[in-house]
PDB file of C-alpha atoms in Angstrom:
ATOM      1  CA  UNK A   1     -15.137 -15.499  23.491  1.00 79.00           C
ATOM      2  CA  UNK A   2     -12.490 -17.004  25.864  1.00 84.00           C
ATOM      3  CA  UNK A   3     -14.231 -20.424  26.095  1.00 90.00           C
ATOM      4  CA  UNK A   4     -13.941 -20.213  22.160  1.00 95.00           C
ATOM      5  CA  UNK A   5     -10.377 -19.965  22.224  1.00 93.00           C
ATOM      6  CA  UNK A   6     -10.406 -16.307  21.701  1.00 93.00           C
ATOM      7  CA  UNK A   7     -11.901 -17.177  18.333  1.00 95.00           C
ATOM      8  CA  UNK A   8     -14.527 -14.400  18.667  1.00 95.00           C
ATOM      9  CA  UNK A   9     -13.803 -11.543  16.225  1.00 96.00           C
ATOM     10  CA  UNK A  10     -16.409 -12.146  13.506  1.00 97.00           C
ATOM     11  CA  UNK A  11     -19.347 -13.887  16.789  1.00 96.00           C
ATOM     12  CA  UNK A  12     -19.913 -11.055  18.419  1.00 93.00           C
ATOM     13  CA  UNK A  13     -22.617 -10.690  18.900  1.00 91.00           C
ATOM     14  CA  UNK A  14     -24.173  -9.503  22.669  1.00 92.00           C
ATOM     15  CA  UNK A  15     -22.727  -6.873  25.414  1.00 92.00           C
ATOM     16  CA  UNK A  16     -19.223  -8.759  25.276  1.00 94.00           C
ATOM     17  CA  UNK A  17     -18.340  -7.175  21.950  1.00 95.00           C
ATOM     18  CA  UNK A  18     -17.168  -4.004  23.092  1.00 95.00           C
ATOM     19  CA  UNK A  19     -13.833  -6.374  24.613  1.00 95.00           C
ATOM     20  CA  UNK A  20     -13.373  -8.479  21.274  1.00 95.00           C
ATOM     21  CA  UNK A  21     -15.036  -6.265  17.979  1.00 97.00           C
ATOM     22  CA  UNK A  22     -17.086  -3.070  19.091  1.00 98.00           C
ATOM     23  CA  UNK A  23     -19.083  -3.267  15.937  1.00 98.00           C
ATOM     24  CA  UNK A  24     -20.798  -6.823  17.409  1.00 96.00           C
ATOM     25  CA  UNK A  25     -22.923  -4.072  20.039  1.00 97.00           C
ATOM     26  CA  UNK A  26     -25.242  -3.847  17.293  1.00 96.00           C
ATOM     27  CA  UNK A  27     -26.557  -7.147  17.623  1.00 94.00           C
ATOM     28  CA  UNK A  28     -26.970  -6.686  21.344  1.00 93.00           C
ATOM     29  CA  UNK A  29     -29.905  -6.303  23.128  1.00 88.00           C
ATOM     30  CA  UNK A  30     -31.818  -2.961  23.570  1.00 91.00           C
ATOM     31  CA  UNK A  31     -30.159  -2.769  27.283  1.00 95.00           C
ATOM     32  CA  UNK A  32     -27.397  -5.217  28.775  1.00 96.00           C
ATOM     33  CA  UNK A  33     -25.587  -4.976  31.777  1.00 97.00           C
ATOM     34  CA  UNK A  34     -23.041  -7.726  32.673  1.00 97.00           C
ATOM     35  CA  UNK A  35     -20.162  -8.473  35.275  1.00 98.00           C
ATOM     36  CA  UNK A  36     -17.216 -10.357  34.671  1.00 98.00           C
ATOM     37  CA  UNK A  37     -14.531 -11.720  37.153  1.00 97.00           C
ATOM     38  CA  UNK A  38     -11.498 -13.846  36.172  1.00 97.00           C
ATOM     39  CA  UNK A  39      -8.803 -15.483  38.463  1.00 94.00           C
ATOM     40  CA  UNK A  40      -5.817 -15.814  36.983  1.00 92.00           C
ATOM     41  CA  UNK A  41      -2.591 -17.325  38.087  1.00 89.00           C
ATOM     42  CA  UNK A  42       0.027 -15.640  40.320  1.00 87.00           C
ATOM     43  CA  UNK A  43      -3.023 -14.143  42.392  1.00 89.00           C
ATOM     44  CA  UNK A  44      -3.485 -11.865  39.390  1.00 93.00           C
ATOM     45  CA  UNK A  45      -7.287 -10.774  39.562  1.00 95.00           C
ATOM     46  CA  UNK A  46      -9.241  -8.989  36.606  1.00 96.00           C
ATOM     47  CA  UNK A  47     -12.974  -7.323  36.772  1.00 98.00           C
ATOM     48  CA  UNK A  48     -14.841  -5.832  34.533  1.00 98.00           C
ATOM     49  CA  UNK A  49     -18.588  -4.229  34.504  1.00 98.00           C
ATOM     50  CA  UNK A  50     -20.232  -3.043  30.989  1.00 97.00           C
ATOM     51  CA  UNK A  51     -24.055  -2.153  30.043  1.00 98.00           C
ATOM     52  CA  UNK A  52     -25.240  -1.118  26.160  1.00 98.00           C
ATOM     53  CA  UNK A  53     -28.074   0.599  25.381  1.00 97.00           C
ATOM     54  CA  UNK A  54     -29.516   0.344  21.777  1.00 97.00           C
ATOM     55  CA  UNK A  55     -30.241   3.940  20.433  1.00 97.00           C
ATOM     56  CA  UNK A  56     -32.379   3.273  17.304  1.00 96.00           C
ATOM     57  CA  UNK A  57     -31.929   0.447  14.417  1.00 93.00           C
ATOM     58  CA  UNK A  58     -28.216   2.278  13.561  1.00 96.00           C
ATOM     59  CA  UNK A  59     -27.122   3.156  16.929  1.00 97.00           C
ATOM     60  CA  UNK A  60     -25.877   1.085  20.210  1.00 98.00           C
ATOM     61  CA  UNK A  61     -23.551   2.830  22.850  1.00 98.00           C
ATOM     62  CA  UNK A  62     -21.819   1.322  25.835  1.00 98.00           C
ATOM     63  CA  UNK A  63     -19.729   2.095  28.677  1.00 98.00           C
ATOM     64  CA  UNK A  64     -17.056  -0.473  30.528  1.00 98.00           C
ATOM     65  CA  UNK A  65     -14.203  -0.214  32.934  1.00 98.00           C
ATOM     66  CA  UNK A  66     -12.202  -2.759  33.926  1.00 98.00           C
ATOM     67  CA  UNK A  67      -9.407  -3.257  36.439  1.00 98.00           C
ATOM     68  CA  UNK A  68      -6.503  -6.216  36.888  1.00 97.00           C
ATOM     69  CA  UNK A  69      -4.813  -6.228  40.268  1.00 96.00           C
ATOM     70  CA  UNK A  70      -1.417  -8.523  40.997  1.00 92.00           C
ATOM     71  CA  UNK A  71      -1.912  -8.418  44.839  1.00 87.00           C
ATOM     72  CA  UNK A  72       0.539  -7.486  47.149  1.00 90.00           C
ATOM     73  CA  UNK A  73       4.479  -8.485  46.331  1.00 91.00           C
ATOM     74  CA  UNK A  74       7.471  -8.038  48.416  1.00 92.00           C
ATOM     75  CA  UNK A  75       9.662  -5.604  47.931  1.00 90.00           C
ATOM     76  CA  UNK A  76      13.341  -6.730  47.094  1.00 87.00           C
ATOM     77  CA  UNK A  77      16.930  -4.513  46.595  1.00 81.00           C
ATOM     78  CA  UNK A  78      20.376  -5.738  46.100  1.00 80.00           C
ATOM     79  CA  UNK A  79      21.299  -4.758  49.597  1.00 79.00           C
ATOM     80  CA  UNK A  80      18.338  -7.073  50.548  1.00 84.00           C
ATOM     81  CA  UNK A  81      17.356  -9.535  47.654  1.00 86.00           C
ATOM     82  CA  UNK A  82      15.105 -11.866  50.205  1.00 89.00           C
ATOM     83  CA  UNK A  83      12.729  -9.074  51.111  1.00 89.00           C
ATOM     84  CA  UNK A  84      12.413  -5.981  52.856  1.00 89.00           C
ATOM     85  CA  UNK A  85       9.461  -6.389  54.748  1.00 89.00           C
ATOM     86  CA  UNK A  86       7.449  -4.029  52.401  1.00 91.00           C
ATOM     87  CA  UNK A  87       4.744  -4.987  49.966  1.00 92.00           C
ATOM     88  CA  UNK A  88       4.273  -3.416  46.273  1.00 92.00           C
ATOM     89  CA  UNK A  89       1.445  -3.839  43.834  1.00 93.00           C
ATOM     90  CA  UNK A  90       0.767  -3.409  40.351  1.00 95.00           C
ATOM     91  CA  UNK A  91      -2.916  -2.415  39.484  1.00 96.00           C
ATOM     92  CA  UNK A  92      -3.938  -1.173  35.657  1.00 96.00           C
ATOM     93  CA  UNK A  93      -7.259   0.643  35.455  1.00 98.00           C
ATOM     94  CA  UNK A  94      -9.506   1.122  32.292  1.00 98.00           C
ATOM     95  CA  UNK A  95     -12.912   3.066  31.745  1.00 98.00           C
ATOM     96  CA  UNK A  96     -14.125   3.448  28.625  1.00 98.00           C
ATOM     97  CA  UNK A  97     -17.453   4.193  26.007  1.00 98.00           C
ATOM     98  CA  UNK A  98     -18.652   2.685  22.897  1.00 98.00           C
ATOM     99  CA  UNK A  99     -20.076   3.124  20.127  1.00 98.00           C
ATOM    100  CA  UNK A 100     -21.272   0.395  17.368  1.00 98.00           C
ATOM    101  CA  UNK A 101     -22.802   1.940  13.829  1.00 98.00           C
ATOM    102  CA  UNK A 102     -25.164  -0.606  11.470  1.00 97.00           C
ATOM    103  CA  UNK A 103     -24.346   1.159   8.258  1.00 96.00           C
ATOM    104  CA  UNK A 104     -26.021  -1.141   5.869  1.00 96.00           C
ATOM    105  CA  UNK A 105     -27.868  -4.695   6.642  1.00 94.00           C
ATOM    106  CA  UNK A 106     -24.393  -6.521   6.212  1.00 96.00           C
ATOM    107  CA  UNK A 107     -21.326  -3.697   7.028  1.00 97.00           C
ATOM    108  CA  UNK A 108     -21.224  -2.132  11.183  1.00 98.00           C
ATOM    109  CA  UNK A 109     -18.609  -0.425  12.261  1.00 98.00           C
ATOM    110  CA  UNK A 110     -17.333   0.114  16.195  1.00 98.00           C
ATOM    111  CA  UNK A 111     -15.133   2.074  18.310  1.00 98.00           C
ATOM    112  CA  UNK A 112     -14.042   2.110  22.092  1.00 98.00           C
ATOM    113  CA  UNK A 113     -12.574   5.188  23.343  1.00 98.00           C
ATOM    114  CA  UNK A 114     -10.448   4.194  26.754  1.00 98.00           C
ATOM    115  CA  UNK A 115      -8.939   6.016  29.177  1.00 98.00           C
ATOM    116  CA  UNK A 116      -5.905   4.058  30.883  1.00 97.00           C
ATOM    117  CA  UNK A 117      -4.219   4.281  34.498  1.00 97.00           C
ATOM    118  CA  UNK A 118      -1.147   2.024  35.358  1.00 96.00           C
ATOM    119  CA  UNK A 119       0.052   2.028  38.645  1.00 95.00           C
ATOM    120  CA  UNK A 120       3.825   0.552  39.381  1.00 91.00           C
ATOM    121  CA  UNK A 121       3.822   1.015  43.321  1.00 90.00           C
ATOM    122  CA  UNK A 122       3.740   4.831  43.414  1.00 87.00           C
ATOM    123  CA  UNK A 123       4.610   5.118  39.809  1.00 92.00           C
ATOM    124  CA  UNK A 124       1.852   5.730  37.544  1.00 94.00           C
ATOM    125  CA  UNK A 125       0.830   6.230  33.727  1.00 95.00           C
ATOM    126  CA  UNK A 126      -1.985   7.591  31.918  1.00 96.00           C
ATOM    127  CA  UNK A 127      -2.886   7.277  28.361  1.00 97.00           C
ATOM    128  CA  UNK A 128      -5.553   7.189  25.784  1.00 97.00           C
ATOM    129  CA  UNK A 129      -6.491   4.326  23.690  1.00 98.00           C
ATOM    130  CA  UNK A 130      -8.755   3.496  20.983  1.00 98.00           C
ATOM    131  CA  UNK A 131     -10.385  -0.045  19.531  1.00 98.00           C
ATOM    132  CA  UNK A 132     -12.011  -0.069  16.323  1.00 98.00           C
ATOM    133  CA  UNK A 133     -13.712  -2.822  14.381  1.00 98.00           C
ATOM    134  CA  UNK A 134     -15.815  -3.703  11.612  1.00 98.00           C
ATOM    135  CA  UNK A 135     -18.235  -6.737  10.801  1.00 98.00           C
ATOM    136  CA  UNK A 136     -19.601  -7.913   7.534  1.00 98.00           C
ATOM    137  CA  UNK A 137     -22.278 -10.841   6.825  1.00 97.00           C
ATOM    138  CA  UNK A 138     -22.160 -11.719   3.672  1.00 97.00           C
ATOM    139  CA  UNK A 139     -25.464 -13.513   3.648  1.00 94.00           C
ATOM    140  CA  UNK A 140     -24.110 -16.367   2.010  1.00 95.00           C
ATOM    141  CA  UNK A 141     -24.060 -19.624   3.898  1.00 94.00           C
ATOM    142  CA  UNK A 142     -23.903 -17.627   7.079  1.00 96.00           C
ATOM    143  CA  UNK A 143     -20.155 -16.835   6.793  1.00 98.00           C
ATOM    144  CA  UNK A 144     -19.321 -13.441   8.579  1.00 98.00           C
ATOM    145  CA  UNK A 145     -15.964 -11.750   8.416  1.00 98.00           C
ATOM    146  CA  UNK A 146     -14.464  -9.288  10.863  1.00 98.00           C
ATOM    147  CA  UNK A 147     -11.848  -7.007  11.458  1.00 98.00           C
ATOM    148  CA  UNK A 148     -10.479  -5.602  14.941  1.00 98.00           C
ATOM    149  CA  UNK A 149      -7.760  -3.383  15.904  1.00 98.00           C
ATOM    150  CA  UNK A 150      -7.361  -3.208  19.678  1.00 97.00           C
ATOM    151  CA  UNK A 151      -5.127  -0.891  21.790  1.00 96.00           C
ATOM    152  CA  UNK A 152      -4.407   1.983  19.202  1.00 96.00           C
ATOM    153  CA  UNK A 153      -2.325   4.201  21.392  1.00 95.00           C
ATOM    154  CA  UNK A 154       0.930   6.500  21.415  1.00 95.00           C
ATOM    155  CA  UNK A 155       3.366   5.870  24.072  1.00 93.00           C
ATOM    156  CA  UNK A 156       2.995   5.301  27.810  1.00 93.00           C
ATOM    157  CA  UNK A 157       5.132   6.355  30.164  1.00 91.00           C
ATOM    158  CA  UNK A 158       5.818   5.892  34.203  1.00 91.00           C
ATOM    159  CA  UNK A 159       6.531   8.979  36.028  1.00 89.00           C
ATOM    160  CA  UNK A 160       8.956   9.261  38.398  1.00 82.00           C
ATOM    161  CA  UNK A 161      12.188   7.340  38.114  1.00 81.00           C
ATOM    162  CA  UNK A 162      14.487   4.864  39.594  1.00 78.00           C
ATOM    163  CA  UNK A 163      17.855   4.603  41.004  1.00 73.00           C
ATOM    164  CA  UNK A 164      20.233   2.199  38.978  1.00 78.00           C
ATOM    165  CA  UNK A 165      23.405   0.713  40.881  1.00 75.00           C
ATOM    166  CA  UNK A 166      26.683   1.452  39.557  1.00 73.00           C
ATOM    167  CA  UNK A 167      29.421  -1.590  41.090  1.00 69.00           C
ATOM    168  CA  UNK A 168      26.756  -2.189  44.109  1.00 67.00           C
ATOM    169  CA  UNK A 169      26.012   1.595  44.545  1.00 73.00           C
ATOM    170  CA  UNK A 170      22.641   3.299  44.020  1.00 73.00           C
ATOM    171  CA  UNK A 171      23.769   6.054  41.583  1.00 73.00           C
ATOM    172  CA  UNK A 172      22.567   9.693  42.568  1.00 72.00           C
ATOM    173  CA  UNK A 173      20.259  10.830  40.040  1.00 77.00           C
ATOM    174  CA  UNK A 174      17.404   9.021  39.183  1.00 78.00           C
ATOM    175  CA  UNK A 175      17.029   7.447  35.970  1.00 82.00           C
ATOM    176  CA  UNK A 176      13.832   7.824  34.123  1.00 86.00           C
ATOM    177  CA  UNK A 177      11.423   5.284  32.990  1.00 86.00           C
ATOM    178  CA  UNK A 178      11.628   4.310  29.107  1.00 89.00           C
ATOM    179  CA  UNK A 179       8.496   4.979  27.242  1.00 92.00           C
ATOM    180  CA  UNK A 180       6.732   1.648  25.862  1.00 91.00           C
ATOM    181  CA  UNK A 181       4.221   0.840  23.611  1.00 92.00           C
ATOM    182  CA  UNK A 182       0.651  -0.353  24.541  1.00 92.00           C
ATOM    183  CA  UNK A 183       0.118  -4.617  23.599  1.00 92.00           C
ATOM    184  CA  UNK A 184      -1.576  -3.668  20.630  1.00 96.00           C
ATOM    185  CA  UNK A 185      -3.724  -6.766  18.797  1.00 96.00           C
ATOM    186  CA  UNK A 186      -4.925  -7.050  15.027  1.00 97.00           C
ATOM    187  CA  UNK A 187      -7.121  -9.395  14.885  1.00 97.00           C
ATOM    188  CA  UNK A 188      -9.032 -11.172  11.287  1.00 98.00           C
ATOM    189  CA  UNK A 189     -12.115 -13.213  11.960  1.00 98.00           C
ATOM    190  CA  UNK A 190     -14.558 -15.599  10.295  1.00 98.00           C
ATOM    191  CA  UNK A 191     -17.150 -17.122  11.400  1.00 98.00           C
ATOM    192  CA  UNK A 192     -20.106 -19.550  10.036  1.00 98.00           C
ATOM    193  CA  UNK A 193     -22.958 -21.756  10.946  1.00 98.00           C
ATOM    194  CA  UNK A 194     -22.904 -24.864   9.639  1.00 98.00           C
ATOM    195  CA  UNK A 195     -25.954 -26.022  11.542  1.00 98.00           C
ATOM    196  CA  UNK A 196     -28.779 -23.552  11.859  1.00 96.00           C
ATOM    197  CA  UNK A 197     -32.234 -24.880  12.597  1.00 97.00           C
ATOM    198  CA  UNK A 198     -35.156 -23.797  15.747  1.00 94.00           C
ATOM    199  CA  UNK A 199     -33.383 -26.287  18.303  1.00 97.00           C
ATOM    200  CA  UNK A 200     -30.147 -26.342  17.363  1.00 98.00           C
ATOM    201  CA  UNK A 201     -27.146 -24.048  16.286  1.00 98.00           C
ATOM    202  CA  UNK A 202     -23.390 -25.028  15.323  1.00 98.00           C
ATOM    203  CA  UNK A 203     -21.219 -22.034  15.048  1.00 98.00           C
ATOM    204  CA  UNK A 204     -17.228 -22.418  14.038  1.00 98.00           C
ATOM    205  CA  UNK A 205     -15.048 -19.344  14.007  1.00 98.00           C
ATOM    206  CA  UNK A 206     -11.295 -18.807  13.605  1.00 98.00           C
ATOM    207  CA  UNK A 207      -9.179 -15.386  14.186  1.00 98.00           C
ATOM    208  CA  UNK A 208      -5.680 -14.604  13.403  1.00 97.00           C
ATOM    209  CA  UNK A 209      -4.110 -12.591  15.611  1.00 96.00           C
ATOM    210  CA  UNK A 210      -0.651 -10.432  15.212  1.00 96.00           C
ATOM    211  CA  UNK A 211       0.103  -8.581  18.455  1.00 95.00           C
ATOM    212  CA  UNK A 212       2.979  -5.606  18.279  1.00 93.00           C
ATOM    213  CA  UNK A 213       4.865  -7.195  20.754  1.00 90.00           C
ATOM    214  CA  UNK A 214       4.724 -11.266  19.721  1.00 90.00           C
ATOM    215  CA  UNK A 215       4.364 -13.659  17.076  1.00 93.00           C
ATOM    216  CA  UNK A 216       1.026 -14.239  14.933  1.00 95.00           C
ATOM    217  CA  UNK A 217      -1.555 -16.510  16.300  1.00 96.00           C
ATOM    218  CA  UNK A 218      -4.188 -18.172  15.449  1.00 97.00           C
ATOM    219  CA  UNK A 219      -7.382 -19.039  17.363  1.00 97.00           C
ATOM    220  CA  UNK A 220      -9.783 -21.699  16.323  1.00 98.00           C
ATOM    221  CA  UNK A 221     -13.451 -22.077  18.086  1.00 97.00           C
ATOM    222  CA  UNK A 222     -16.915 -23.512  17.909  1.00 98.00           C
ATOM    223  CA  UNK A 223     -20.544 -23.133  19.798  1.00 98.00           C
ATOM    224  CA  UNK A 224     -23.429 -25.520  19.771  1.00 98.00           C
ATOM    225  CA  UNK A 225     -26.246 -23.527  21.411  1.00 98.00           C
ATOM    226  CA  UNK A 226     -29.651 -25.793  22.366  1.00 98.00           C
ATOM    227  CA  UNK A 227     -32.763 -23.740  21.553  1.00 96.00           C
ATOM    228  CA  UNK A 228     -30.178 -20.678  22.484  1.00 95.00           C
ATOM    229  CA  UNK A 229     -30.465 -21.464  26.201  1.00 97.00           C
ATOM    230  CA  UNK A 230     -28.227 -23.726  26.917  1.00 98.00           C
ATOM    231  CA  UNK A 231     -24.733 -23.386  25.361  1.00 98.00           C
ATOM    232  CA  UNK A 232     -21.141 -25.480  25.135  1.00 98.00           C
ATOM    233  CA  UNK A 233     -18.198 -23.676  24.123  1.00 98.00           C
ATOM    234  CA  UNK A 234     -14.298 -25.051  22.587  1.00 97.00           C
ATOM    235  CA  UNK A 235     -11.545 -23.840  21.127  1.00 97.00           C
ATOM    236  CA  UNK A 236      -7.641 -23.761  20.899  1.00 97.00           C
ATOM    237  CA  UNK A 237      -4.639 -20.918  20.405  1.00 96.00           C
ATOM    238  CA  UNK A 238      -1.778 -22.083  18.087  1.00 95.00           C
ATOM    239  CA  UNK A 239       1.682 -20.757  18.364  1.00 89.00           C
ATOM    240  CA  UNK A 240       0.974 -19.088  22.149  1.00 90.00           C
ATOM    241  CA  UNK A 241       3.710 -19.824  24.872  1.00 88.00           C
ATOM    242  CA  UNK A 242       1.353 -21.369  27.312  1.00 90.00           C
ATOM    243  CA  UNK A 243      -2.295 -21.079  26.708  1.00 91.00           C
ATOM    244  CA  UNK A 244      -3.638 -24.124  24.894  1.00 91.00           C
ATOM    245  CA  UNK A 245      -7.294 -25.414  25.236  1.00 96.00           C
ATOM    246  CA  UNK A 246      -9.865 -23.375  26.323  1.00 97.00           C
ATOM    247  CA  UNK A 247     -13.887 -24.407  26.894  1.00 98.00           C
ATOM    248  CA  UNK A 248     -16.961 -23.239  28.576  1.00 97.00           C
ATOM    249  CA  UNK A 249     -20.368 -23.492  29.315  1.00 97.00           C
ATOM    250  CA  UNK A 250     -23.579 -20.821  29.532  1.00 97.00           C
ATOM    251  CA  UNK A 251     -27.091 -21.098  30.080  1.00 98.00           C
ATOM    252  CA  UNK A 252     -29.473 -18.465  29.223  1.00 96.00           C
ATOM    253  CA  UNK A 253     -33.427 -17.999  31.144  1.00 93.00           C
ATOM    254  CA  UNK A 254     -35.442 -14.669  29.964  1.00 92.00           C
ATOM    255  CA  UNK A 255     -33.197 -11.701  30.865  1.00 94.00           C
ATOM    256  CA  UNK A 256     -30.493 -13.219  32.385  1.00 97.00           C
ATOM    257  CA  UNK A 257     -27.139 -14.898  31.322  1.00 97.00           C
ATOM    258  CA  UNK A 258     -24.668 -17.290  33.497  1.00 97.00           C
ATOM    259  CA  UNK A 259     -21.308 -18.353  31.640  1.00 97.00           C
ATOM    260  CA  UNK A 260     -18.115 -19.411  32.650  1.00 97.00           C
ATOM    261  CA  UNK A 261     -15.061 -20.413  30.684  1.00 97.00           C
ATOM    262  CA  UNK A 262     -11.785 -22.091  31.279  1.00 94.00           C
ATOM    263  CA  UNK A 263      -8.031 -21.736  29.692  1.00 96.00           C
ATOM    264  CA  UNK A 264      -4.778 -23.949  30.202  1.00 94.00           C
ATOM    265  CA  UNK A 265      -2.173 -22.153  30.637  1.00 92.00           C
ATOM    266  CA  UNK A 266       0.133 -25.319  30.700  1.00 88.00           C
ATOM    267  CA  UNK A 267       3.087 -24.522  33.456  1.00 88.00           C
ATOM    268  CA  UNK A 268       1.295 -21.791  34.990  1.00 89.00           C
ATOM    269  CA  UNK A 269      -2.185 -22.251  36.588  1.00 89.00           C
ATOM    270  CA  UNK A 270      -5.480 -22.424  34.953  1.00 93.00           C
ATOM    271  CA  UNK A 271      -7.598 -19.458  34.195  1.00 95.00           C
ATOM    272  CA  UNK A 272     -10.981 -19.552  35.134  1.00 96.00           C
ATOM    273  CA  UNK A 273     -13.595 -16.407  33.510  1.00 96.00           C
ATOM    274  CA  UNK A 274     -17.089 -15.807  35.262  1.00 97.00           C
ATOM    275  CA  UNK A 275     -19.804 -13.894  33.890  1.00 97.00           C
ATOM    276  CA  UNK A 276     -23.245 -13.077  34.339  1.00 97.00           C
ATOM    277  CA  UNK A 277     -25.409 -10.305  32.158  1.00 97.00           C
ATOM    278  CA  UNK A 278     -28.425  -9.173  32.339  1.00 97.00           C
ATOM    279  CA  UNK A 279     -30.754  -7.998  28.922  1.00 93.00           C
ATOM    280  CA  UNK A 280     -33.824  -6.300  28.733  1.00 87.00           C
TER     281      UNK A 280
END
């Protein structure tokens, strides 16, 4: 999805749904288990682990979790704004199950069920959160359309507090953390194949995006897949601060997958996505 631009709404299609459009899992294999480890900038890590299991010819269920660490980052006051010789971190934590539904030959329907720890240094949050999405093929000309609602939540909020300074004094009391909302993403796909034969596949999608917390976007992206083994992946994100161009590669040999995919991030440092999954 990445190395498509993000454009991946109404593709989905293997194990990787349940992070883009849960209802994809029913096009999955009968059992997947992938890994997935990006590096982004500011030595900002993310992992993730997933496996699906195929019930019968209406159900698929998966589990996931995922976790994003920043790495260690000084500590700073006003008394001592170059450091204080401590270190901080900020780590977010996410475990979750699926559930994808094929409710006719052209209509599924998916959910993700999440559980969600933030940790701020020795603050921390918990919450609930829930994805849903829906797929429909309309069997005409291969054009697919999707819907996906990500990060359905009520408010977080940090326990614990902090002291504010009042004319270069730490007040007394401690001030509590505001409640915020999670990034929450609706997202409208399409998706078509304008080049569908044994050896060869050409798949363009494009999704619109419009987060809670940011303007609309939209996400364009293609796939040419040779003989569905080997596989060469573009795209590009309109109307995003820094990400840009995206692309990526994968290869595919019996039961197991190798991608990797690449985003510019123009000022900030590229992002680079490795995955490999396993399907039996």
């Amino acid at each position: 999805g990445v190395g498509m631009g993000g454009a991946f709404s109404a593709v989905s299609n293997d194990q990787t749904a349940m992070f883009w459009n849960p209802a994809g899992l029913v096009h999955a294999a009968n059992t997947t288990v992938m890994f997935e480890h990006v590096t982004y900038f500011a030595d900002i890590n993310y992992d993730a682990v997933g496996a699906t299991r195929r019930i019968n010819d209406t159900f698929t269920i998966g589990a996931f979790a995922m976790a994003m660490g920043s790495g260690d980052m000084p500590v700073t006051t006003v008394a001592q704004p170059n450091g204080t010789g401590e270190n901080f971190s900020v780590t977010d934590v996410v475990g979750g199950v699926s559930i994808a539904m094929k409710l006719t030959d052209k209509f599924s329907f998916g959910t993700n069920l999440k559980y969600v720890r933030e940790d701020l240094d020795t603050e921390v949050a918990t919450n609930f959160a829930v994805d849903v999405g829906i797929m429909y093929d309309t069997q005409w000309n291969s054009i697919r359309l999707a819907m996906a609602i990500r990060n359905f939540a009520p408010e977080s909020e940090l326990d614990g507090g902090y002291h504010d300074y009042q004319n270069g004094t730490p007040a007394e009391e401690a001030t509590a953390f505001l409640p915020y909302h999670f990034p929450m993403i609706f997202r409208l796909g399409v998706a078509m194949d304008p080049i569908l034969t044994d050896e060869h596949r050409l798949t363009l999608a494009a999704d619109l995006e419009h987060p809670n917390d940011n303007i609309e976007r939209v996400n364009i992206g293609s796939e040419y897949a040779f003989h569905e083994m080997f596989f060469l992946r573009g795209g590009y994100t309109f109307r995003h601060d820094t990400l840009g161009l995206s692309a990526g590669f994968g290869a595919k040999w019996q039961s197991v997958g190798i991608d990797y995919a690449f985003s510019e991030y123009g000022i900030l440092e590229d992002v680079h996505r490795f995955n490999i999954s396993f399907s039996f």
